[in-house]
Each structure stands twice: as structure tokens, then as C-alpha cells.
mmCIF file of N, CA and C in Angstrom:
data_model
loop_
_atom_site.group_PDB
_atom_site.id
_atom_site.type_symbol
_atom_site.label_atom_id
_atom_site.label_comp_id
_atom_site.label_asym_id
_atom_site.label_seq_id
_atom_site.Cartn_x
_atom_site.Cartn_y
_atom_site.Cartn_z
ATOM 1 N N MET A 1 -124.023 72.140 165.151
ATOM 2 C CA MET A 1 -123.478 72.317 166.462
ATOM 3 C C MET A 1 -124.190 73.880 166.424
ATOM 4 N N GLU A 2 -125.269 74.074 167.788
ATOM 5 C CA GLU A 2 -126.063 75.089 168.314
ATOM 6 C C GLU A 2 -125.262 75.647 169.478
ATOM 7 N N LEU A 3 -125.237 77.306 169.118
ATOM 8 C CA LEU A 3 -124.434 77.982 169.836
ATOM 9 C C LEU A 3 -125.512 78.270 171.124
ATOM 10 N N LYS A 4 -124.740 78.075 172.060
ATOM 11 C CA LYS A 4 -126.415 78.755 173.228
ATOM 12 C C LYS A 4 -125.861 79.847 173.322
ATOM 13 N N ARG A 5 -126.872 81.204 173.220
ATOM 14 C CA ARG A 5 -126.804 82.124 173.415
ATOM 15 C C ARG A 5 -126.723 82.753 175.035
ATOM 16 N N LYS A 6 -125.784 83.794 175.499
ATOM 17 C CA LYS A 6 -125.655 84.118 176.761
ATOM 18 C C LYS A 6 -126.389 85.805 176.847
ATOM 19 N N ASN A 7 -126.506 86.257 178.116
ATOM 20 C CA ASN A 7 -126.889 87.490 178.369
ATOM 21 C C ASN A 7 -127.702 87.989 177.352
ATOM 22 N N THR A 8 -129.061 86.978 176.893
ATOM 23 C CA THR A 8 -130.358 87.482 176.419
ATOM 24 C C THR A 8 -131.512 86.672 176.845
ATOM 25 N N THR A 9 -132.492 87.590 176.835
ATOM 26 C CA THR A 9 -133.897 87.233 176.737
ATOM 27 C C THR A 9 -134.519 86.626 175.982
ATOM 28 N N ALA A 10 -135.711 85.769 176.110
ATOM 29 C CA ALA A 10 -135.994 84.426 174.991
ATOM 30 C C ALA A 10 -136.040 85.201 173.460
ATOM 31 N N SER A 11 -136.967 86.348 173.795
ATOM 32 C CA SER A 11 -136.717 87.067 172.585
ATOM 33 C C SER A 11 -135.351 87.404 172.066
ATOM 34 N N GLY A 12 -134.275 87.314 172.520
ATOM 35 C CA GLY A 12 -133.072 87.870 171.809
ATOM 36 C C GLY A 12 -132.645 89.031 171.723
ATOM 37 N N ILE A 13 -133.164 89.817 172.702
ATOM 38 C CA ILE A 13 -132.822 91.333 172.785
ATOM 39 C C ILE A 13 -132.284 91.358 174.156
ATOM 40 N N ILE A 14 -131.117 91.805 174.681
ATOM 41 C CA ILE A 14 -130.271 92.753 175.681
ATOM 42 C C ILE A 14 -130.999 92.322 176.947
ATOM 43 N N SER A 15 -130.682 91.868 177.987
ATOM 44 C CA SER A 15 -131.380 91.985 179.345
ATOM 45 C C SER A 15 -130.623 93.281 180.052
ATOM 46 N N VAL A 16 -131.260 94.097 179.989
ATOM 47 C CA VAL A 16 -130.991 95.081 180.871
ATOM 48 C C VAL A 16 -130.868 94.947 182.207
ATOM 49 N N ARG A 17 -131.437 94.022 183.061
ATOM 50 C CA ARG A 17 -130.808 93.821 184.284
ATOM 51 C C ARG A 17 -129.334 92.953 184.188
ATOM 52 N N ARG A 18 -129.290 92.230 183.302
ATOM 53 C CA ARG A 18 -127.785 91.520 183.040
ATOM 54 C C ARG A 18 -126.746 92.657 182.643
ATOM 55 N N LEU A 19 -127.230 93.628 181.793
ATOM 56 C CA LEU A 19 -126.616 95.035 181.473
ATOM 57 C C LEU A 19 -126.150 95.510 182.329
ATOM 58 N N ALA A 20 -127.163 96.100 183.864
ATOM 59 C CA ALA A 20 -126.756 96.619 184.534
ATOM 60 C C ALA A 20 -126.001 96.468 185.540
ATOM 61 N N GLY A 21 -125.746 94.780 185.705
ATOM 62 C CA GLY A 21 -125.419 94.017 186.534
ATOM 63 C C GLY A 21 -123.809 94.036 186.129
ATOM 64 N N SER A 22 -123.479 93.703 184.932
ATOM 65 C CA SER A 22 -122.418 93.824 184.246
ATOM 66 C C SER A 22 -121.777 95.188 184.351
ATOM 67 N N PHE A 23 -122.158 96.480 184.283
ATOM 68 C CA PHE A 23 -122.014 97.756 184.386
ATOM 69 C C PHE A 23 -121.708 97.722 186.348
ATOM 70 N N GLY A 24 -122.221 97.387 187.021
ATOM 71 C CA GLY A 24 -122.375 97.627 188.327
ATOM 72 C C GLY A 24 -120.802 96.648 188.786
ATOM 73 N N HIS A 25 -120.677 95.346 188.168
ATOM 74 C CA HIS A 25 -119.003 94.871 188.515
ATOM 75 C C HIS A 25 -118.016 95.957 187.799
ATOM 76 N N ALA A 26 -118.271 96.385 186.378
ATOM 77 C CA ALA A 26 -117.418 97.140 186.104
ATOM 78 C C ALA A 26 -116.696 98.800 186.975
ATOM 79 N N PHE A 27 -118.101 99.120 187.507
ATOM 80 C CA PHE A 27 -118.034 100.040 188.672
ATOM 81 C C PHE A 27 -117.575 99.576 189.814
ATOM 82 N N ASN A 28 -117.648 98.195 190.476
ATOM 83 C CA ASN A 28 -117.067 97.735 191.597
ATOM 84 C C ASN A 28 -115.251 97.586 191.115
ATOM 85 N N GLY A 29 -115.141 97.278 190.201
ATOM 86 C CA GLY A 29 -113.544 97.307 189.744
ATOM 87 C C GLY A 29 -112.887 98.729 189.893
ATOM 88 N N LEU A 30 -113.613 99.518 189.219
ATOM 89 C CA LEU A 30 -113.116 100.778 188.976
ATOM 90 C C LEU A 30 -112.715 101.702 190.678
ATOM 91 N N ARG A 31 -114.173 101.132 191.255
ATOM 92 C CA ARG A 31 -113.816 101.646 192.875
ATOM 93 C C ARG A 31 -112.666 100.942 193.319
ATOM 94 N N ARG A 32 -112.681 99.677 193.458
ATOM 95 C CA ARG A 32 -111.683 98.783 193.846
ATOM 96 C C ARG A 32 -110.075 99.308 193.729
ATOM 97 N N VAL A 33 -109.885 99.921 192.266
ATOM 98 C CA VAL A 33 -108.736 100.285 191.506
ATOM 99 C C VAL A 33 -108.353 101.710 192.357
ATOM 100 N N MET A 34 -109.042 102.359 192.792
ATOM 101 C CA MET A 34 -108.839 103.683 192.871
ATOM 102 C C MET A 34 -109.154 103.914 193.977
ATOM 103 N N CYS A 35 -109.474 102.863 195.035
ATOM 104 C CA CYS A 35 -109.340 103.321 196.705
ATOM 105 C C CYS A 35 -107.905 102.416 197.252
ATOM 106 N N ARG A 36 -107.541 101.260 196.315
ATOM 107 C CA ARG A 36 -106.582 100.563 196.782
ATOM 108 C C ARG A 36 -105.066 100.597 196.277
ATOM 109 N N GLU A 37 -104.957 101.732 194.793
ATOM 110 C CA GLU A 37 -104.120 101.545 194.173
ATOM 111 C C GLU A 37 -102.972 102.807 194.252
ATOM 112 N N GLN A 38 -102.274 103.153 194.973
ATOM 113 C CA GLN A 38 -101.670 104.206 194.879
ATOM 114 C C GLN A 38 -101.333 104.881 193.723
ATOM 115 N N ASN A 39 -100.570 104.188 192.599
ATOM 116 C CA ASN A 39 -100.388 104.558 191.326
ATOM 117 C C ASN A 39 -101.589 105.260 190.482
ATOM 118 N N MET A 40 -103.177 104.181 190.736
ATOM 119 C CA MET A 40 -103.805 105.292 190.061
ATOM 120 C C MET A 40 -104.328 106.359 190.802
ATOM 121 N N ARG A 41 -104.449 106.134 191.711
ATOM 122 C CA ARG A 41 -104.641 108.101 192.207
ATOM 123 C C ARG A 41 -103.481 108.971 191.896
ATOM 124 N N ILE A 42 -102.372 108.166 191.538
ATOM 125 C CA ILE A 42 -101.573 109.773 191.259
ATOM 126 C C ILE A 42 -101.813 109.867 189.661
ATOM 127 N N HIS A 43 -102.017 108.781 188.629
ATOM 128 C CA HIS A 43 -102.382 108.852 187.078
ATOM 129 C C HIS A 43 -104.206 110.041 187.471
ATOM 130 N N LEU A 44 -104.745 109.477 187.989
ATOM 131 C CA LEU A 44 -105.742 110.485 188.171
ATOM 132 C C LEU A 44 -105.787 111.968 188.477
ATOM 133 N N LEU A 45 -104.696 112.082 189.776
ATOM 134 C CA LEU A 45 -104.219 113.465 189.438
ATOM 135 C C LEU A 45 -103.844 114.025 188.932
ATOM 136 N N VAL A 46 -102.646 113.483 187.996
ATOM 137 C CA VAL A 46 -101.942 113.867 186.709
ATOM 138 C C VAL A 46 -103.595 114.340 185.618
ATOM 139 N N ALA A 47 -104.313 113.676 185.638
ATOM 140 C CA ALA A 47 -105.424 113.563 184.240
ATOM 141 C C ALA A 47 -106.142 114.894 184.955
ATOM 142 N N LEU A 48 -106.122 114.952 186.123
ATOM 143 C CA LEU A 48 -107.044 116.219 186.371
ATOM 144 C C LEU A 48 -106.447 117.476 186.436
ATOM 145 N N CYS A 49 -104.926 117.744 186.316
ATOM 146 C CA CYS A 49 -104.177 118.563 185.941
ATOM 147 C C CYS A 49 -103.929 119.017 184.893
ATOM 148 N N THR A 50 -104.086 117.837 183.735
ATOM 149 C CA THR A 50 -104.042 117.871 182.273
ATOM 150 C C THR A 50 -105.339 118.801 182.118
ATOM 151 N N ALA A 51 -106.451 118.091 182.475
ATOM 152 C CA ALA A 51 -107.643 118.225 182.211
ATOM 153 C C ALA A 51 -107.513 120.098 182.163
ATOM 154 N N VAL A 52 -107.691 120.354 183.243
ATOM 155 C CA VAL A 52 -107.507 122.283 184.286
ATOM 156 C C VAL A 52 -106.650 122.762 182.936
ATOM 157 N N ALA A 53 -105.303 122.260 182.439
ATOM 158 C CA ALA A 53 -104.309 122.901 181.501
ATOM 159 C C ALA A 53 -104.776 122.944 180.115
ATOM 160 N N GLY A 54 -105.527 121.847 179.742
ATOM 161 C CA GLY A 54 -106.408 121.909 178.453
ATOM 162 C C GLY A 54 -107.199 123.324 178.797
ATOM 163 N N TYR A 55 -108.158 123.114 179.677
ATOM 164 C CA TYR A 55 -109.048 124.084 179.873
ATOM 165 C C TYR A 55 -108.565 125.928 179.566
ATOM 166 N N CYS A 56 -107.807 125.183 180.908
ATOM 167 C CA CYS A 56 -107.373 127.021 180.684
ATOM 168 C C CYS A 56 -106.258 127.370 179.369
ATOM 169 N N PHE A 57 -105.704 126.392 178.759
ATOM 170 C CA PHE A 57 -104.894 126.648 177.179
ATOM 171 C C PHE A 57 -106.089 126.626 175.865
ATOM 172 N N ARG A 58 -107.449 126.430 176.217
ATOM 173 C CA ARG A 58 -108.380 126.234 174.970
ATOM 174 C C ARG A 58 -107.500 125.325 174.291
ATOM 175 N N ILE A 59 -107.490 124.257 174.395
ATOM 176 C CA ILE A 59 -106.714 123.082 173.701
ATOM 177 C C ILE A 59 -107.921 122.953 172.444
ATOM 178 N N SER A 60 -107.595 122.265 171.185
ATOM 179 C CA SER A 60 -108.621 122.052 170.240
ATOM 180 C C SER A 60 -109.135 121.237 170.659
ATOM 181 N N ALA A 61 -110.277 120.732 169.418
ATOM 182 C CA ALA A 61 -110.699 119.197 169.729
ATOM 183 C C ALA A 61 -110.054 118.185 169.485
ATOM 184 N N ALA A 62 -108.969 117.923 168.679
ATOM 185 C CA ALA A 62 -107.869 117.228 168.007
ATOM 186 C C ALA A 62 -106.862 117.039 169.373
ATOM 187 N N GLU A 63 -106.670 118.183 169.935
ATOM 188 C CA GLU A 63 -105.927 118.071 171.470
ATOM 189 C C GLU A 63 -106.564 117.103 172.278
ATOM 190 N N TRP A 64 -107.884 117.697 172.624
ATOM 191 C CA TRP A 64 -108.803 117.286 173.451
ATOM 192 C C TRP A 64 -108.699 115.385 173.249
ATOM 193 N N THR A 65 -108.719 115.063 172.013
ATOM 194 C CA THR A 65 -108.959 114.087 171.817
ATOM 195 C C THR A 65 -107.399 113.006 172.370
ATOM 196 N N ALA A 66 -106.750 113.705 171.491
ATOM 197 C CA ALA A 66 -105.137 112.681 172.212
ATOM 198 C C ALA A 66 -104.882 112.692 173.617
ATOM 199 N N ILE A 67 -105.369 114.090 174.569
ATOM 200 C CA ILE A 67 -105.165 113.872 175.830
ATOM 201 C C ILE A 67 -106.301 113.131 176.704
ATOM 202 N N GLY A 68 -107.301 112.647 175.810
ATOM 203 C CA GLY A 68 -108.090 111.678 176.348
ATOM 204 C C GLY A 68 -107.720 110.269 176.247
ATOM 205 N N LEU A 69 -107.376 110.382 174.555
ATOM 206 C CA LEU A 69 -106.785 108.828 174.768
ATOM 207 C C LEU A 69 -105.676 108.518 175.594
ATOM 208 N N ALA A 70 -104.785 109.345 175.559
ATOM 209 C CA ALA A 70 -103.599 108.934 175.960
ATOM 210 C C ALA A 70 -103.873 108.834 177.770
ATOM 211 N N THR A 71 -104.821 109.345 178.374
ATOM 212 C CA THR A 71 -105.085 109.253 179.553
ATOM 213 C C THR A 71 -105.783 108.014 180.169
ATOM 214 N N GLY A 72 -106.866 107.941 178.738
ATOM 215 C CA GLY A 72 -107.721 106.639 178.786
ATOM 216 C C GLY A 72 -106.989 105.551 178.596
ATOM 217 N N GLY A 73 -105.763 105.306 178.320
ATOM 218 C CA GLY A 73 -104.589 103.861 177.768
ATOM 219 C C GLY A 73 -104.017 104.235 179.677
ATOM 220 N N VAL A 74 -103.575 105.539 179.954
ATOM 221 C CA VAL A 74 -102.966 105.282 181.226
ATOM 222 C C VAL A 74 -103.590 104.305 182.211
ATOM 223 N N LEU A 75 -105.011 104.940 182.098
ATOM 224 C CA LEU A 75 -105.757 104.283 183.149
ATOM 225 C C LEU A 75 -106.379 102.718 183.437
ATOM 226 N N ALA A 76 -106.454 102.892 181.632
ATOM 227 C CA ALA A 76 -107.460 101.115 181.458
ATOM 228 C C ALA A 76 -105.520 100.319 181.609
ATOM 229 N N ALA A 77 -104.080 100.488 181.472
ATOM 230 C CA ALA A 77 -102.914 100.034 181.894
ATOM 231 C C ALA A 77 -103.291 99.878 183.292
ATOM 232 N N GLU A 78 -103.166 100.835 183.955
ATOM 233 C CA GLU A 78 -103.190 100.536 185.479
ATOM 234 C C GLU A 78 -103.836 99.650 185.782
ATOM 235 N N THR A 79 -105.192 99.873 185.499
ATOM 236 C CA THR A 79 -106.302 98.915 185.686
ATOM 237 C C THR A 79 -105.714 97.226 185.594
ATOM 238 N N PHE A 80 -105.452 97.144 184.256
ATOM 239 C CA PHE A 80 -104.736 95.643 183.906
ATOM 240 C C PHE A 80 -103.693 95.275 184.697
ATOM 241 N N ASN A 81 -102.632 96.197 185.206
ATOM 242 C CA ASN A 81 -102.042 95.924 186.035
ATOM 243 C C ASN A 81 -102.048 95.111 186.925
ATOM 244 N N THR A 82 -103.079 96.331 187.938
ATOM 245 C CA THR A 82 -103.410 95.925 189.027
ATOM 246 C C THR A 82 -104.243 95.032 189.410
ATOM 247 N N SER A 83 -104.752 94.192 188.054
ATOM 248 C CA SER A 83 -106.063 92.900 187.855
ATOM 249 C C SER A 83 -104.824 91.398 187.709
ATOM 250 N N ILE A 84 -103.295 92.015 187.190
ATOM 251 C CA ILE A 84 -102.613 91.103 186.974
ATOM 252 C C ILE A 84 -101.896 90.814 187.992
ATOM 253 N N GLU A 85 -101.600 91.532 189.215
ATOM 254 C CA GLU A 85 -101.406 91.495 190.350
ATOM 255 C C GLU A 85 -101.739 91.026 191.037
ATOM 256 N N ALA A 86 -103.022 91.159 191.209
ATOM 257 C CA ALA A 86 -103.937 90.255 192.167
ATOM 258 C C ALA A 86 -104.248 88.923 191.836
ATOM 259 N N LEU A 87 -104.288 88.847 190.315
ATOM 260 C CA LEU A 87 -104.151 87.136 189.809
ATOM 261 C C LEU A 87 -102.922 86.731 190.300
ATOM 262 N N SER A 88 -101.971 87.356 190.253
ATOM 263 C CA SER A 88 -100.724 86.589 190.477
ATOM 264 C C SER A 88 -100.493 86.139 192.149
ATOM 265 N N ASP A 89 -100.973 87.179 192.512
ATOM 266 C CA ASP A 89 -101.187 86.768 194.190
ATOM 267 C C ASP A 89 -102.028 85.786 194.571
ATOM 268 N N THR A 90 -103.035 85.593 193.950
ATOM 269 C CA THR A 90 -104.044 84.714 194.436
ATOM 270 C C THR A 90 -103.229 83.146 193.886
ATOM 271 N N LEU A 91 -103.217 83.335 192.479
ATOM 272 C CA LEU A 91 -102.297 82.128 192.419
ATOM 273 C C LEU A 91 -101.064 81.530 192.854
ATOM 274 N N SER A 92 -100.401 82.510 193.268
ATOM 275 C CA SER A 92 -99.032 82.180 193.886
ATOM 276 C C SER A 92 -98.738 83.500 195.047
ATOM 277 N N PRO A 93 -99.643 82.467 196.618
ATOM 278 C CA PRO A 93 -99.336 84.046 197.566
ATOM 279 C C PRO A 93 -97.762 83.702 197.765
ATOM 280 N N GLU A 94 -97.001 82.835 197.786
ATOM 281 C CA GLU A 94 -95.813 82.795 198.253
ATOM 282 C C GLU A 94 -94.465 83.168 196.961
ATOM 283 N N TYR A 95 -93.700 84.034 197.603
ATOM 284 C CA TYR A 95 -92.694 84.614 196.437
ATOM 285 C C TYR A 95 -92.028 83.750 195.359
ATOM 286 N N SER A 96 -92.591 83.757 194.175
ATOM 287 C CA SER A 96 -91.963 82.897 192.658
ATOM 288 C C SER A 96 -91.223 84.055 191.759
ATOM 289 N N GLU A 97 -90.324 83.733 191.547
ATOM 290 C CA GLU A 97 -89.532 84.458 190.078
ATOM 291 C C GLU A 97 -90.466 84.485 189.152
ATOM 292 N N LYS A 98 -91.055 83.311 188.952
ATOM 293 C CA LYS A 98 -91.930 83.580 187.543
ATOM 294 C C LYS A 98 -92.956 84.480 187.620
ATOM 295 N N ILE A 99 -93.630 84.613 188.844
ATOM 296 C CA ILE A 99 -94.597 85.704 188.975
ATOM 297 C C ILE A 99 -94.164 87.029 188.987
ATOM 298 N N LYS A 100 -92.721 87.323 189.375
ATOM 299 C CA LYS A 100 -92.311 88.482 189.582
ATOM 300 C C LYS A 100 -92.043 88.907 189.011
ATOM 301 N N GLN A 101 -91.652 88.347 187.354
ATOM 302 C CA GLN A 101 -91.392 88.503 185.930
ATOM 303 C C GLN A 101 -92.897 89.042 185.391
ATOM 304 N N VAL A 102 -93.833 87.986 185.756
ATOM 305 C CA VAL A 102 -95.201 88.511 185.093
ATOM 306 C C VAL A 102 -95.617 89.909 185.684
ATOM 307 N N LYS A 103 -95.566 90.547 186.954
ATOM 308 C CA LYS A 103 -95.656 91.524 187.883
ATOM 309 C C LYS A 103 -94.627 92.914 187.009
ATOM 310 N N ASP A 104 -93.584 92.291 186.801
ATOM 311 C CA ASP A 104 -92.595 93.311 186.323
ATOM 312 C C ASP A 104 -92.883 93.514 184.774
ATOM 313 N N LEU A 105 -93.181 92.636 183.872
ATOM 314 C CA LEU A 105 -93.991 92.771 182.782
ATOM 315 C C LEU A 105 -95.063 93.758 182.570
ATOM 316 N N ALA A 106 -95.988 93.544 183.329
ATOM 317 C CA ALA A 106 -97.130 94.126 183.667
ATOM 318 C C ALA A 106 -96.488 95.890 184.196
ATOM 319 N N ALA A 107 -95.842 96.124 184.862
ATOM 320 C CA ALA A 107 -95.577 97.291 184.955
ATOM 321 C C ALA A 107 -95.022 98.051 184.379
ATOM 322 N N GLY A 108 -93.919 97.165 183.721
ATOM 323 C CA GLY A 108 -93.572 97.806 182.670
ATOM 324 C C GLY A 108 -94.217 98.457 181.505
ATOM 325 N N ALA A 109 -95.449 97.259 180.532
ATOM 326 C CA ALA A 109 -96.589 97.950 179.919
ATOM 327 C C ALA A 109 -96.942 99.607 180.620
ATOM 328 N N VAL A 110 -97.447 99.714 181.715
ATOM 329 C CA VAL A 110 -98.007 100.660 182.601
ATOM 330 C C VAL A 110 -96.840 102.143 181.842
ATOM 331 N N LEU A 111 -95.862 101.707 182.563
ATOM 332 C CA LEU A 111 -94.760 102.771 182.419
ATOM 333 C C LEU A 111 -94.356 103.137 180.718
ATOM 334 N N LEU A 112 -94.668 102.597 179.564
ATOM 335 C CA LEU A 112 -94.414 102.687 178.584
ATOM 336 C C LEU A 112 -95.934 103.572 178.022
ATOM 337 N N VAL A 113 -97.144 103.275 178.420
ATOM 338 C CA VAL A 113 -97.978 103.379 178.305
ATOM 339 C C VAL A 113 -98.161 105.232 178.748
ATOM 340 N N ALA A 114 -97.313 105.486 180.425
ATOM 341 C CA ALA A 114 -97.715 106.757 180.989
ATOM 342 C C ALA A 114 -96.288 107.571 180.046
ATOM 343 N N LEU A 115 -95.122 106.632 179.356
ATOM 344 C CA LEU A 115 -94.200 107.796 178.958
ATOM 345 C C LEU A 115 -94.847 108.073 177.359
ATOM 346 N N ALA A 116 -95.845 107.527 177.130
ATOM 347 C CA ALA A 116 -96.158 107.821 175.952
ATOM 348 C C ALA A 116 -97.264 108.947 175.810
ATOM 349 N N ALA A 117 -98.190 108.880 176.945
ATOM 350 C CA ALA A 117 -99.085 109.841 177.385
ATOM 351 C C ALA A 117 -98.165 111.212 177.934
ATOM 352 N N ALA A 118 -97.142 110.918 178.603
ATOM 353 C CA ALA A 118 -96.149 112.330 178.728
ATOM 354 C C ALA A 118 -95.922 112.726 177.311
ATOM 355 N N ALA A 119 -95.071 112.679 176.516
ATOM 356 C CA ALA A 119 -94.985 112.666 175.144
ATOM 357 C C ALA A 119 -96.253 113.140 174.559
ATOM 358 N N THR A 120 -97.157 113.020 174.309
ATOM 359 C CA THR A 120 -98.178 113.490 173.678
ATOM 360 C C THR A 120 -98.522 115.038 174.949
ATOM 361 N N GLY A 121 -98.869 114.800 176.119
ATOM 362 C CA GLY A 121 -98.830 115.751 177.167
ATOM 363 C C GLY A 121 -97.893 117.221 176.831
ATOM 364 N N LEU A 122 -96.262 116.878 176.342
ATOM 365 C CA LEU A 122 -95.277 117.680 176.308
ATOM 366 C C LEU A 122 -95.849 118.240 174.637
ATOM 367 N N ILE A 123 -95.748 117.546 173.661
ATOM 368 C CA ILE A 123 -96.226 118.097 172.210
ATOM 369 C C ILE A 123 -97.666 118.809 172.507
ATOM 370 N N ILE A 124 -98.235 118.971 173.220
ATOM 371 C CA ILE A 124 -99.551 119.711 173.012
ATOM 372 C C ILE A 124 -99.731 120.938 174.368
ATOM 373 N N PHE A 125 -98.807 120.489 175.173
ATOM 374 C CA PHE A 125 -98.581 122.239 176.451
ATOM 375 C C PHE A 125 -97.699 122.781 175.993
ATOM 376 N N LEU A 126 -96.680 122.098 175.569
ATOM 377 C CA LEU A 126 -95.086 122.725 175.805
ATOM 378 C C LEU A 126 -94.638 123.887 174.947
ATOM 379 N N PRO A 127 -95.675 123.631 173.522
ATOM 380 C CA PRO A 127 -95.152 125.086 172.481
ATOM 381 C C PRO A 127 -96.480 126.332 173.258
ATOM 382 N N LYS A 128 -97.064 125.730 173.837
ATOM 383 C CA LYS A 128 -98.242 126.969 174.609
ATOM 384 C C LYS A 128 -97.375 127.025 176.094
ATOM 385 N N LEU A 129 -96.802 126.796 176.544
ATOM 386 C CA LEU A 129 -96.266 127.181 177.717
ATOM 387 C C LEU A 129 -94.645 127.994 176.957
ATOM 388 N N ILE A 130 -94.387 127.745 176.166
ATOM 389 C CA ILE A 130 -93.301 128.585 175.754
ATOM 390 C C ILE A 130 -94.068 130.024 175.114
ATOM 391 N N ALA A 131 -94.918 130.000 174.369
ATOM 392 C CA ALA A 131 -95.605 130.975 173.846
ATOM 393 C C ALA A 131 -95.930 132.287 175.000
ATOM 394 N N LEU A 132 -96.300 131.876 176.281
ATOM 395 C CA LEU A 132 -96.398 132.817 177.442
ATOM 396 C C LEU A 132 -95.143 133.498 177.975
ATOM 397 N N CYS A 133 -93.931 133.177 177.428
ATOM 398 C CA CYS A 133 -92.475 133.322 178.064
ATOM 399 C C CYS A 133 -92.642 134.611 176.718
#
């Protein structure tokens, strides 16, 4: 059984045009979630505040890594949540208890990631704030 190659040119190298198109779709999705979702804008504001605090406190490379991973996790989780909500609304425009459960689970996942990110922020910044006193 021969597998059909997708997104490659005749020579087997990745098509730059298709790759650019894929990135275009990804950026469209990010623009959509940032423009339409209040929670994403809140997460982005918190991320900006965290970045400013990191700069002011001159946090270490390891701390920047932890902050970056935590922030990326929250933003990705919120984007997944938005995708699940949009798909759910498309599949079932009328109220459905099962769809509500799916949406609640997705929102709960965002909450868990956000709490873990907040804990990461506290671990990094609380000692630095206490040292100022």
C-alpha cells in the first residue's frame, strides 16, 4: 500500500506556498481568538504584566523559561477552549446538556492551566516581592 504524500512538491521538499498558507491560517485563528474572546485578552494582559515584572526583577533564564511555558500553556488552552466552543455551537446550535458538559470540561482545563501558571508566577515573584519589604 503506497501512502500519498501531502503538502510536498514533486521533488519531496516542503512547498513554501503551502507552508505560508498554513501559517496564514494559524495567524487568522490567533487574530480571531484575540479579537473575539474577552478571556484571551485578559490572559494577554496578564502575560504582558508578567513580562514587565520579569524584566524589572531581572529574572533568570530558567525563570523566563518557566514563565514562557506557563504563559504559552494558558494561551494555547484558551485557544483550544475557544475552538471547542465554536465547534460545539456549530454542531448543536440549540441547548444541549451534553454540549454544556463538553464546554464546561474545556473551561475547566483552562482554569487548571491558569492556576498552574499563577502558582509558577507566585513561586518566581513572591520571594522577590518579599525581598523588597
